[in-house]
Coordinates of C-alpha atoms and ligand atoms in Angstrom, one line a residue:
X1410 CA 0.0 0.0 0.0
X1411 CA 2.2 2.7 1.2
X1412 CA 5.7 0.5 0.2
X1413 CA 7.4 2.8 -2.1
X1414 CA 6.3 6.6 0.0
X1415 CA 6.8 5.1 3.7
X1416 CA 9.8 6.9 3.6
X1417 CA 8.0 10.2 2.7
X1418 CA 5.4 9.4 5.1
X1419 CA 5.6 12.1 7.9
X1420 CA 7.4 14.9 5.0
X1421 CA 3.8 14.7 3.0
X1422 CA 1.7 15.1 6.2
X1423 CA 3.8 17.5 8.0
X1424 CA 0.8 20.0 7.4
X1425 CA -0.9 18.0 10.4
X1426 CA -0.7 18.6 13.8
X1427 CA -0.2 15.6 15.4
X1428 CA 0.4 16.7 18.8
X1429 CA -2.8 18.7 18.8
X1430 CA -4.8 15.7 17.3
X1431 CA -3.0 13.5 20.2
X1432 CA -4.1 16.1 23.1
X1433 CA -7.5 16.0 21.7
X1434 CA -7.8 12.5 21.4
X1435 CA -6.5 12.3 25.5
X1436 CA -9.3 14.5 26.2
X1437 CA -12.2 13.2 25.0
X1438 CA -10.7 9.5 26.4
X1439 CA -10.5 11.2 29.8
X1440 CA -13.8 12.8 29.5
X1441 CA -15.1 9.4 29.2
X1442 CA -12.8 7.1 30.9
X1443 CA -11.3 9.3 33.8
X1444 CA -7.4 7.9 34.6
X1445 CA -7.7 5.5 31.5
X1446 CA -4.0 4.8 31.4
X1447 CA -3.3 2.1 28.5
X1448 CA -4.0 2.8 24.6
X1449 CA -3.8 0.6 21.5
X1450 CA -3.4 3.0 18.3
X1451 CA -4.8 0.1 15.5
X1452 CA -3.3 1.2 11.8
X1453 CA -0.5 3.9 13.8
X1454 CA 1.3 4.0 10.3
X1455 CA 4.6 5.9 11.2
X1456 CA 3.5 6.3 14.5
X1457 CA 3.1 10.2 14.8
X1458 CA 0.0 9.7 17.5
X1459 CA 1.8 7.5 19.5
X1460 CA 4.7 10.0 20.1
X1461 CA 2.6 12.0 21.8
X1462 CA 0.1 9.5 23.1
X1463 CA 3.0 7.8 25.2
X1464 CA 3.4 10.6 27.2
X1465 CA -0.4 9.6 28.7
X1466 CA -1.0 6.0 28.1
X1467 CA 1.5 2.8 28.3
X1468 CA 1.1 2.5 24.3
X1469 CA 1.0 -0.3 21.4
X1470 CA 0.8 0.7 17.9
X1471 CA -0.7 -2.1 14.9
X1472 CA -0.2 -1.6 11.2
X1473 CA -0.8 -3.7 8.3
X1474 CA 2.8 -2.1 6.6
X1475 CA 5.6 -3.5 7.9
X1476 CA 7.8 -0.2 5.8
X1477 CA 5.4 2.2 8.1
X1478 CA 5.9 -0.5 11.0
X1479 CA 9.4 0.2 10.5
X1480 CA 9.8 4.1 10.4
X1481 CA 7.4 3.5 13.8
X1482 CA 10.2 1.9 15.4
X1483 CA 12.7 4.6 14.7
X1484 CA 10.8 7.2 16.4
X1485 CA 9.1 5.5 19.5
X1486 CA 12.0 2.9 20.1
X1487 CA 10.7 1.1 23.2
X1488 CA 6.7 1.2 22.2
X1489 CA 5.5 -2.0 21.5
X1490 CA 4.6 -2.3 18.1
X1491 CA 2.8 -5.2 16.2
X1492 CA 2.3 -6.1 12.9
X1493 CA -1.3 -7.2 12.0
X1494 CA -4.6 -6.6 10.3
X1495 CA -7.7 -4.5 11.7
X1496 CA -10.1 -6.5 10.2
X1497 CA -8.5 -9.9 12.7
X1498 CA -6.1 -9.5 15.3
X1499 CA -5.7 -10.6 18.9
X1500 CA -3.5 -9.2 21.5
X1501 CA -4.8 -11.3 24.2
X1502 CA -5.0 -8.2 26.5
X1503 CA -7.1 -5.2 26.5
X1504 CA -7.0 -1.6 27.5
X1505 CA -8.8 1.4 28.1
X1506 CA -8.8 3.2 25.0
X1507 CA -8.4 2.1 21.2
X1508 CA -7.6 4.7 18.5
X1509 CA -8.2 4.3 14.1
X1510 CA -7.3 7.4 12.8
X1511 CA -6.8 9.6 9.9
X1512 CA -9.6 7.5 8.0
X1513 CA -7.3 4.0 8.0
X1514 CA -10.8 2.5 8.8
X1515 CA -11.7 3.3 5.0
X1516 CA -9.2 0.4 4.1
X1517 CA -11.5 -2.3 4.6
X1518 CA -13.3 -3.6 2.2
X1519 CA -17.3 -3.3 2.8
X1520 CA -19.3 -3.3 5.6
X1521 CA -18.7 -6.9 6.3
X1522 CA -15.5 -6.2 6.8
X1523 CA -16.2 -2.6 8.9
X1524 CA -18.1 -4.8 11.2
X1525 CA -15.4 -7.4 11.5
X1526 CA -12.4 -4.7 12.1
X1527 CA -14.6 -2.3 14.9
X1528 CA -15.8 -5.5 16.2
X1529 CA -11.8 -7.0 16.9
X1530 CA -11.3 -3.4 18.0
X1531 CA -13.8 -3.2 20.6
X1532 CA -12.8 -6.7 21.9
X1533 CA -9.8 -5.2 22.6
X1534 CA -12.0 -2.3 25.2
X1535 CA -11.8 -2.8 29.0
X1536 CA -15.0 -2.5 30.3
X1537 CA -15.7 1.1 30.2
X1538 CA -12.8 1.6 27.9
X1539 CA -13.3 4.2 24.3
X1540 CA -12.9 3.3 21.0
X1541 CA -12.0 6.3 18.8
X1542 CA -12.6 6.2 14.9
X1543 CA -11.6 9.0 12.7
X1544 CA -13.6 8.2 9.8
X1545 CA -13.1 8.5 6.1
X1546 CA -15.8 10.2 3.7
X1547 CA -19.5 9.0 3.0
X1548 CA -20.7 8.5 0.2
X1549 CA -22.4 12.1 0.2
X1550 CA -19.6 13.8 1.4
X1551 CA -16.8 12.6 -1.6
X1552 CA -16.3 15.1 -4.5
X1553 CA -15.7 13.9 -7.7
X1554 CA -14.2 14.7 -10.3
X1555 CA -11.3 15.9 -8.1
X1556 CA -7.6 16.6 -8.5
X1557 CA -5.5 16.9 -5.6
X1558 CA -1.1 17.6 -4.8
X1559 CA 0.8 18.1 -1.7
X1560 CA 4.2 20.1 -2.5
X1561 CA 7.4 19.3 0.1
X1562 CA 9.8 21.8 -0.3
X1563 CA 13.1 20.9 2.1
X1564 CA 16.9 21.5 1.7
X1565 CA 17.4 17.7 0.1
X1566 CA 14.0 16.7 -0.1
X1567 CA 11.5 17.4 -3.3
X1568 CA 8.3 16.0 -3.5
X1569 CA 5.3 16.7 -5.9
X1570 CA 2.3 14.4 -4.6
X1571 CA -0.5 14.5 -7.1
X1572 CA -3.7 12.7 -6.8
X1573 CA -7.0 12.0 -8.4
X1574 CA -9.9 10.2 -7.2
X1575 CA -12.5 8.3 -9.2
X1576 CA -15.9 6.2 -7.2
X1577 CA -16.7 3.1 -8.4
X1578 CA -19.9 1.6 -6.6
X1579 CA -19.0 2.5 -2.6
X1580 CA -15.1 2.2 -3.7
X1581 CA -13.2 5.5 -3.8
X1582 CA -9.9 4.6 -6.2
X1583 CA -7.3 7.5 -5.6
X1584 CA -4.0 7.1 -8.2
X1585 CA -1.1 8.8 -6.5
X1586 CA 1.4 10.3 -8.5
X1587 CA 5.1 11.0 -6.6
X1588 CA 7.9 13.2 -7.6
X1589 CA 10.3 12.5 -5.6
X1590 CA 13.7 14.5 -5.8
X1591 CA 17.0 13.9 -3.7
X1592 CA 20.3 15.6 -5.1
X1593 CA 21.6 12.4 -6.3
X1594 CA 18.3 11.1 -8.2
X1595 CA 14.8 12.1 -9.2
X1596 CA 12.1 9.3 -9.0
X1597 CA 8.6 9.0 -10.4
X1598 CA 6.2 6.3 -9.4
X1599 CA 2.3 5.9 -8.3
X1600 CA 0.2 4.1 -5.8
X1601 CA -3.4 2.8 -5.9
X1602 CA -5.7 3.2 -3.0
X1603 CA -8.6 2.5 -2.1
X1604 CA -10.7 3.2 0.4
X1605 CA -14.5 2.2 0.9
X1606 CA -17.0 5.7 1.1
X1607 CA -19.1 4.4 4.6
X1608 CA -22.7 5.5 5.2
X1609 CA -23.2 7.2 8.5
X1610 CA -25.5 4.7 9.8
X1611 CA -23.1 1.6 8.3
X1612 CA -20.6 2.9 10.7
X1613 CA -22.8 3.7 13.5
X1614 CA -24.5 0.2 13.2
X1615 CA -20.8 -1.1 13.3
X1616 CA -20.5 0.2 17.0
X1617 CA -23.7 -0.7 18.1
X1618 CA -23.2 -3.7 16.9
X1619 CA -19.9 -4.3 18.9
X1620 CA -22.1 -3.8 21.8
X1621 CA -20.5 0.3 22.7
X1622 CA -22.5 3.3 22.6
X1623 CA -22.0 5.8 20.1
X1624 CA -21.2 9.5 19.6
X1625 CA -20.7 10.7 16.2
X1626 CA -19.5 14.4 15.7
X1627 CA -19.9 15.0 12.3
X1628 CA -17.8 17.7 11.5
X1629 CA -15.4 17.1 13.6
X1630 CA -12.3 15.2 13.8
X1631 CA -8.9 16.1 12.9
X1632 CA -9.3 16.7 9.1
X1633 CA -13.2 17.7 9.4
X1634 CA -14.3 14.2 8.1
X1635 CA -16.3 13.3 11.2
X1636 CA -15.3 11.1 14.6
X1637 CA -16.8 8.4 16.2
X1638 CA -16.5 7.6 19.6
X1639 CA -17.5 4.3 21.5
X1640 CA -17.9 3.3 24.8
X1641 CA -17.5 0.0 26.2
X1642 CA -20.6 -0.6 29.1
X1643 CA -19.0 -0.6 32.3
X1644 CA -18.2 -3.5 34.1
Ligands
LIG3041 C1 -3.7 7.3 6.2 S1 -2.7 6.1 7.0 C2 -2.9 6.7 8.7 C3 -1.8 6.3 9.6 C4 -1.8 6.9 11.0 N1 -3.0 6.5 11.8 C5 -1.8 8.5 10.9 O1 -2.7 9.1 11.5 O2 -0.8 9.0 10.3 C6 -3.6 4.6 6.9 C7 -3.0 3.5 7.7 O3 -3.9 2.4 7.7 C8 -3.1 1.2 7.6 N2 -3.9 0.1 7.3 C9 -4.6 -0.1 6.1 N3 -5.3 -1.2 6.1 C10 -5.0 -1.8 7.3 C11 -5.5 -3.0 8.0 N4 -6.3 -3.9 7.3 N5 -5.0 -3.3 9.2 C12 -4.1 -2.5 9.8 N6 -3.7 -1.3 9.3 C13 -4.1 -1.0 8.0 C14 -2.0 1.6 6.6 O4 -0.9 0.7 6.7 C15 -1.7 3.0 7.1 O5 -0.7 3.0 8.1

Protein backbone atom coordinates (compact mmCIF):
# COMPACT_ATOMS: atom_id res chain seq x y z
CA UNK A 1 0.00 0.00 0.00
CA UNK A 2 2.20 2.66 1.21
CA UNK A 3 5.74 0.50 0.20
CA UNK A 4 7.37 2.80 -2.12
CA UNK A 5 6.30 6.60 -0.01
CA UNK A 6 6.76 5.05 3.66
CA UNK A 7 9.79 6.90 3.64
CA UNK A 8 8.03 10.25 2.68
CA UNK A 9 5.43 9.41 5.08
CA UNK A 10 5.61 12.09 7.91
CA UNK A 11 7.38 14.85 5.00
CA UNK A 12 3.81 14.67 3.04
CA UNK A 13 1.74 15.06 6.17
CA UNK A 14 3.82 17.50 8.03
CA UNK A 15 0.84 20.03 7.38
CA UNK A 16 -0.89 17.95 10.40
CA UNK A 17 -0.66 18.58 13.80
CA UNK A 18 -0.22 15.63 15.42
CA UNK A 19 0.43 16.73 18.79
CA UNK A 20 -2.82 18.69 18.80
CA UNK A 21 -4.77 15.68 17.28
CA UNK A 22 -2.98 13.55 20.17
CA UNK A 23 -4.13 16.06 23.07
CA UNK A 24 -7.54 16.01 21.68
CA UNK A 25 -7.79 12.49 21.44
CA UNK A 26 -6.52 12.34 25.47
CA UNK A 27 -9.32 14.54 26.22
CA UNK A 28 -12.19 13.22 24.99
CA UNK A 29 -10.67 9.45 26.42
CA UNK A 30 -10.48 11.22 29.84
CA UNK A 31 -13.75 12.80 29.50
CA UNK A 32 -15.15 9.40 29.19
CA UNK A 33 -12.80 7.12 30.95
CA UNK A 34 -11.32 9.30 33.77
CA UNK A 35 -7.41 7.90 34.57
CA UNK A 36 -7.68 5.55 31.53
CA UNK A 37 -4.04 4.76 31.43
CA UNK A 38 -3.29 2.08 28.47
CA UNK A 39 -4.01 2.76 24.59
CA UNK A 40 -3.84 0.57 21.47
CA UNK A 41 -3.43 3.02 18.28
CA UNK A 42 -4.78 0.09 15.53
CA UNK A 43 -3.29 1.24 11.83
CA UNK A 44 -0.49 3.87 13.78
CA UNK A 45 1.33 4.03 10.28
CA UNK A 46 4.56 5.93 11.16
CA UNK A 47 3.53 6.34 14.49
CA UNK A 48 3.05 10.22 14.80
CA UNK A 49 -0.01 9.70 17.51
CA UNK A 50 1.76 7.49 19.53
CA UNK A 51 4.74 9.96 20.07
CA UNK A 52 2.61 11.98 21.82
CA UNK A 53 0.14 9.53 23.08
CA UNK A 54 2.96 7.78 25.20
CA UNK A 55 3.42 10.59 27.17
CA UNK A 56 -0.35 9.60 28.72
CA UNK A 57 -0.96 5.97 28.15
CA UNK A 58 1.47 2.76 28.30
CA UNK A 59 1.06 2.52 24.29
CA UNK A 60 0.96 -0.27 21.42
CA UNK A 61 0.83 0.72 17.94
CA UNK A 62 -0.66 -2.10 14.95
CA UNK A 63 -0.20 -1.65 11.19
CA UNK A 64 -0.79 -3.71 8.34
CA UNK A 65 2.82 -2.11 6.59
CA UNK A 66 5.57 -3.54 7.94
CA UNK A 67 7.80 -0.19 5.81
CA UNK A 68 5.37 2.20 8.05
CA UNK A 69 5.89 -0.47 11.00
CA UNK A 70 9.39 0.24 10.52
CA UNK A 71 9.80 4.10 10.35
CA UNK A 72 7.43 3.51 13.76
CA UNK A 73 10.21 1.85 15.43
CA UNK A 74 12.67 4.59 14.75
CA UNK A 75 10.75 7.16 16.36
CA UNK A 76 9.11 5.54 19.46
CA UNK A 77 12.00 2.92 20.06
CA UNK A 78 10.72 1.13 23.20
CA UNK A 79 6.74 1.19 22.21
CA UNK A 80 5.47 -2.04 21.48
CA UNK A 81 4.65 -2.33 18.08
CA UNK A 82 2.79 -5.16 16.19
CA UNK A 83 2.32 -6.07 12.91
CA UNK A 84 -1.34 -7.19 11.96
CA UNK A 85 -4.61 -6.56 10.33
CA UNK A 86 -7.69 -4.54 11.69
CA UNK A 87 -10.06 -6.52 10.18
CA UNK A 88 -8.51 -9.93 12.66
CA UNK A 89 -6.12 -9.53 15.32
CA UNK A 90 -5.67 -10.64 18.95
CA UNK A 91 -3.53 -9.24 21.50
CA UNK A 92 -4.80 -11.35 24.24
CA UNK A 93 -5.01 -8.21 26.49
CA UNK A 94 -7.13 -5.17 26.50
CA UNK A 95 -6.99 -1.59 27.50
CA UNK A 96 -8.81 1.36 28.12
CA UNK A 97 -8.80 3.17 25.00
CA UNK A 98 -8.44 2.06 21.22
CA UNK A 99 -7.61 4.66 18.47
CA UNK A 100 -8.19 4.29 14.13
CA UNK A 101 -7.33 7.37 12.81
CA UNK A 102 -6.84 9.55 9.95
CA UNK A 103 -9.58 7.55 8.01
CA UNK A 104 -7.35 4.01 7.95
CA UNK A 105 -10.84 2.46 8.85
CA UNK A 106 -11.74 3.32 4.97
CA UNK A 107 -9.15 0.36 4.09
CA UNK A 108 -11.50 -2.26 4.62
CA UNK A 109 -13.34 -3.62 2.16
CA UNK A 110 -17.31 -3.32 2.79
CA UNK A 111 -19.26 -3.34 5.60
CA UNK A 112 -18.72 -6.94 6.30
CA UNK A 113 -15.48 -6.17 6.85
CA UNK A 114 -16.18 -2.56 8.89
CA UNK A 115 -18.07 -4.80 11.21
CA UNK A 116 -15.36 -7.43 11.54
CA UNK A 117 -12.43 -4.69 12.05
CA UNK A 118 -14.59 -2.32 14.85
CA UNK A 119 -15.84 -5.52 16.20
CA UNK A 120 -11.81 -6.98 16.87
CA UNK A 121 -11.29 -3.40 18.05
CA UNK A 122 -13.80 -3.24 20.61
CA UNK A 123 -12.76 -6.66 21.92
CA UNK A 124 -9.77 -5.21 22.57
CA UNK A 125 -11.97 -2.29 25.23
CA UNK A 126 -11.76 -2.82 29.03
CA UNK A 127 -14.99 -2.45 30.29
CA UNK A 128 -15.67 1.10 30.17
CA UNK A 129 -12.85 1.65 27.92
CA UNK A 130 -13.33 4.22 24.35
CA UNK A 131 -12.94 3.30 20.98
CA UNK A 132 -12.03 6.35 18.79
CA UNK A 133 -12.60 6.25 14.91
CA UNK A 134 -11.62 8.99 12.70
CA UNK A 135 -13.62 8.17 9.84
CA UNK A 136 -13.10 8.47 6.11
CA UNK A 137 -15.78 10.17 3.69
CA UNK A 138 -19.51 8.97 3.03
CA UNK A 139 -20.66 8.50 0.18
CA UNK A 140 -22.35 12.10 0.22
CA UNK A 141 -19.57 13.83 1.43
CA UNK A 142 -16.83 12.57 -1.58
CA UNK A 143 -16.26 15.06 -4.52
CA UNK A 144 -15.72 13.94 -7.71
CA UNK A 145 -14.25 14.73 -10.29
CA UNK A 146 -11.32 15.87 -8.15
CA UNK A 147 -7.59 16.60 -8.48
CA UNK A 148 -5.48 16.93 -5.58
CA UNK A 149 -1.14 17.64 -4.80
CA UNK A 150 0.83 18.08 -1.67
CA UNK A 151 4.15 20.11 -2.51
CA UNK A 152 7.37 19.31 0.06
CA UNK A 153 9.84 21.79 -0.34
CA UNK A 154 13.09 20.87 2.05
CA UNK A 155 16.86 21.52 1.74
CA UNK A 156 17.41 17.69 0.11
CA UNK A 157 14.02 16.73 -0.10
CA UNK A 158 11.50 17.39 -3.32
CA UNK A 159 8.35 16.01 -3.47
CA UNK A 160 5.26 16.66 -5.91
CA UNK A 161 2.35 14.41 -4.59
CA UNK A 162 -0.47 14.50 -7.09
CA UNK A 163 -3.67 12.75 -6.80
CA UNK A 164 -7.04 12.02 -8.42
CA UNK A 165 -9.93 10.20 -7.19
CA UNK A 166 -12.55 8.28 -9.20
CA UNK A 167 -15.86 6.20 -7.22
CA UNK A 168 -16.65 3.11 -8.39
CA UNK A 169 -19.94 1.65 -6.61
CA UNK A 170 -18.96 2.46 -2.57
CA UNK A 171 -15.12 2.25 -3.67
CA UNK A 172 -13.17 5.50 -3.81
CA UNK A 173 -9.95 4.63 -6.24
CA UNK A 174 -7.28 7.45 -5.59
CA UNK A 175 -4.00 7.06 -8.23
CA UNK A 176 -1.09 8.82 -6.53
CA UNK A 177 1.37 10.34 -8.47
CA UNK A 178 5.09 11.04 -6.57
CA UNK A 179 7.92 13.19 -7.63
CA UNK A 180 10.28 12.54 -5.62
CA UNK A 181 13.74 14.54 -5.85
CA UNK A 182 17.01 13.94 -3.70
CA UNK A 183 20.30 15.64 -5.14
CA UNK A 184 21.62 12.38 -6.27
CA UNK A 185 18.26 11.05 -8.16
CA UNK A 186 14.78 12.14 -9.19
CA UNK A 187 12.08 9.33 -8.98
CA UNK A 188 8.61 8.99 -10.42
CA UNK A 189 6.24 6.28 -9.35
CA UNK A 190 2.26 5.95 -8.33
CA UNK A 191 0.23 4.10 -5.78
CA UNK A 192 -3.42 2.79 -5.94
CA UNK A 193 -5.66 3.23 -3.00
CA UNK A 194 -8.62 2.49 -2.12
CA UNK A 195 -10.72 3.21 0.40
CA UNK A 196 -14.51 2.22 0.90
CA UNK A 197 -17.04 5.70 1.12
CA UNK A 198 -19.15 4.45 4.60
CA UNK A 199 -22.70 5.55 5.18
CA UNK A 200 -23.20 7.21 8.52
CA UNK A 201 -25.51 4.70 9.77
CA UNK A 202 -23.12 1.56 8.30
CA UNK A 203 -20.56 2.88 10.72
CA UNK A 204 -22.82 3.74 13.49
CA UNK A 205 -24.48 0.25 13.23
CA UNK A 206 -20.75 -1.13 13.28
CA UNK A 207 -20.46 0.20 16.97
CA UNK A 208 -23.75 -0.70 18.10
CA UNK A 209 -23.15 -3.73 16.85
CA UNK A 210 -19.88 -4.35 18.93
CA UNK A 211 -22.14 -3.82 21.81
CA UNK A 212 -20.47 0.32 22.65
CA UNK A 213 -22.46 3.26 22.64
CA UNK A 214 -21.98 5.79 20.10
CA UNK A 215 -21.25 9.51 19.59
CA UNK A 216 -20.73 10.72 16.18
CA UNK A 217 -19.51 14.39 15.69
CA UNK A 218 -19.94 15.01 12.30
CA UNK A 219 -17.82 17.68 11.50
CA UNK A 220 -15.36 17.08 13.58
CA UNK A 221 -12.26 15.18 13.83
CA UNK A 222 -8.86 16.07 12.86
CA UNK A 223 -9.27 16.68 9.11
CA UNK A 224 -13.18 17.73 9.42
CA UNK A 225 -14.26 14.24 8.14
CA UNK A 226 -16.29 13.33 11.16
CA UNK A 227 -15.34 11.12 14.57
CA UNK A 228 -16.80 8.35 16.21
CA UNK A 229 -16.48 7.61 19.57
CA UNK A 230 -17.46 4.32 21.48
CA UNK A 231 -17.95 3.31 24.85
CA UNK A 232 -17.45 -0.05 26.17
CA UNK A 233 -20.58 -0.65 29.11
CA UNK A 234 -19.03 -0.61 32.28
CA UNK A 235 -18.17 -3.52 34.05
C1 LIG B 1 -3.67 7.27 6.15
S1 LIG B 1 -2.67 6.12 7.03
C2 LIG B 1 -2.93 6.66 8.72
C3 LIG B 1 -1.78 6.29 9.63
C4 LIG B 1 -1.81 6.94 11.02
N1 LIG B 1 -2.96 6.50 11.79
C5 LIG B 1 -1.79 8.45 10.93
O1 LIG B 1 -2.67 9.10 11.51
O2 LIG B 1 -0.84 8.99 10.34
C6 LIG B 1 -3.61 4.63 6.92
C7 LIG B 1 -2.99 3.49 7.68
O3 LIG B 1 -3.87 2.37 7.67
C8 LIG B 1 -3.06 1.20 7.63
N2 LIG B 1 -3.92 0.08 7.26
C9 LIG B 1 -4.63 -0.06 6.12
N3 LIG B 1 -5.32 -1.23 6.15
C10 LIG B 1 -5.04 -1.81 7.33
C11 LIG B 1 -5.47 -3.02 7.95
N4 LIG B 1 -6.32 -3.87 7.34
N5 LIG B 1 -5.01 -3.30 9.19
C12 LIG B 1 -4.14 -2.47 9.81
N6 LIG B 1 -3.70 -1.32 9.26
C13 LIG B 1 -4.15 -0.99 8.04
C14 LIG B 1 -1.98 1.58 6.64
O4 LIG B 1 -0.89 0.70 6.66
C15 LIG B 1 -1.67 3.00 7.10
O5 LIG B 1 -0.72 3.00 8.13
Amino acid sequence: MFSRSARLYDAIYSFKDYAAEAAAIHELVQRRNAGASTLLDVACGTGAHLAELRRWYRSVGLDADPELLAVARERLGDVELVEGDMRDFDLGRRFDAVTCMFSSIGYVGGVEELDRAVATMAGHLEPGGVLVVEPWLSPDRIDVPHVGAVFVDEPELKIARMDTVEVSGNRSIMELHYLVGRPDDIEHFTERHELTLFEDEEMLAAFRAAGLAVEHDREGGPMGRGLYVGVAPAA
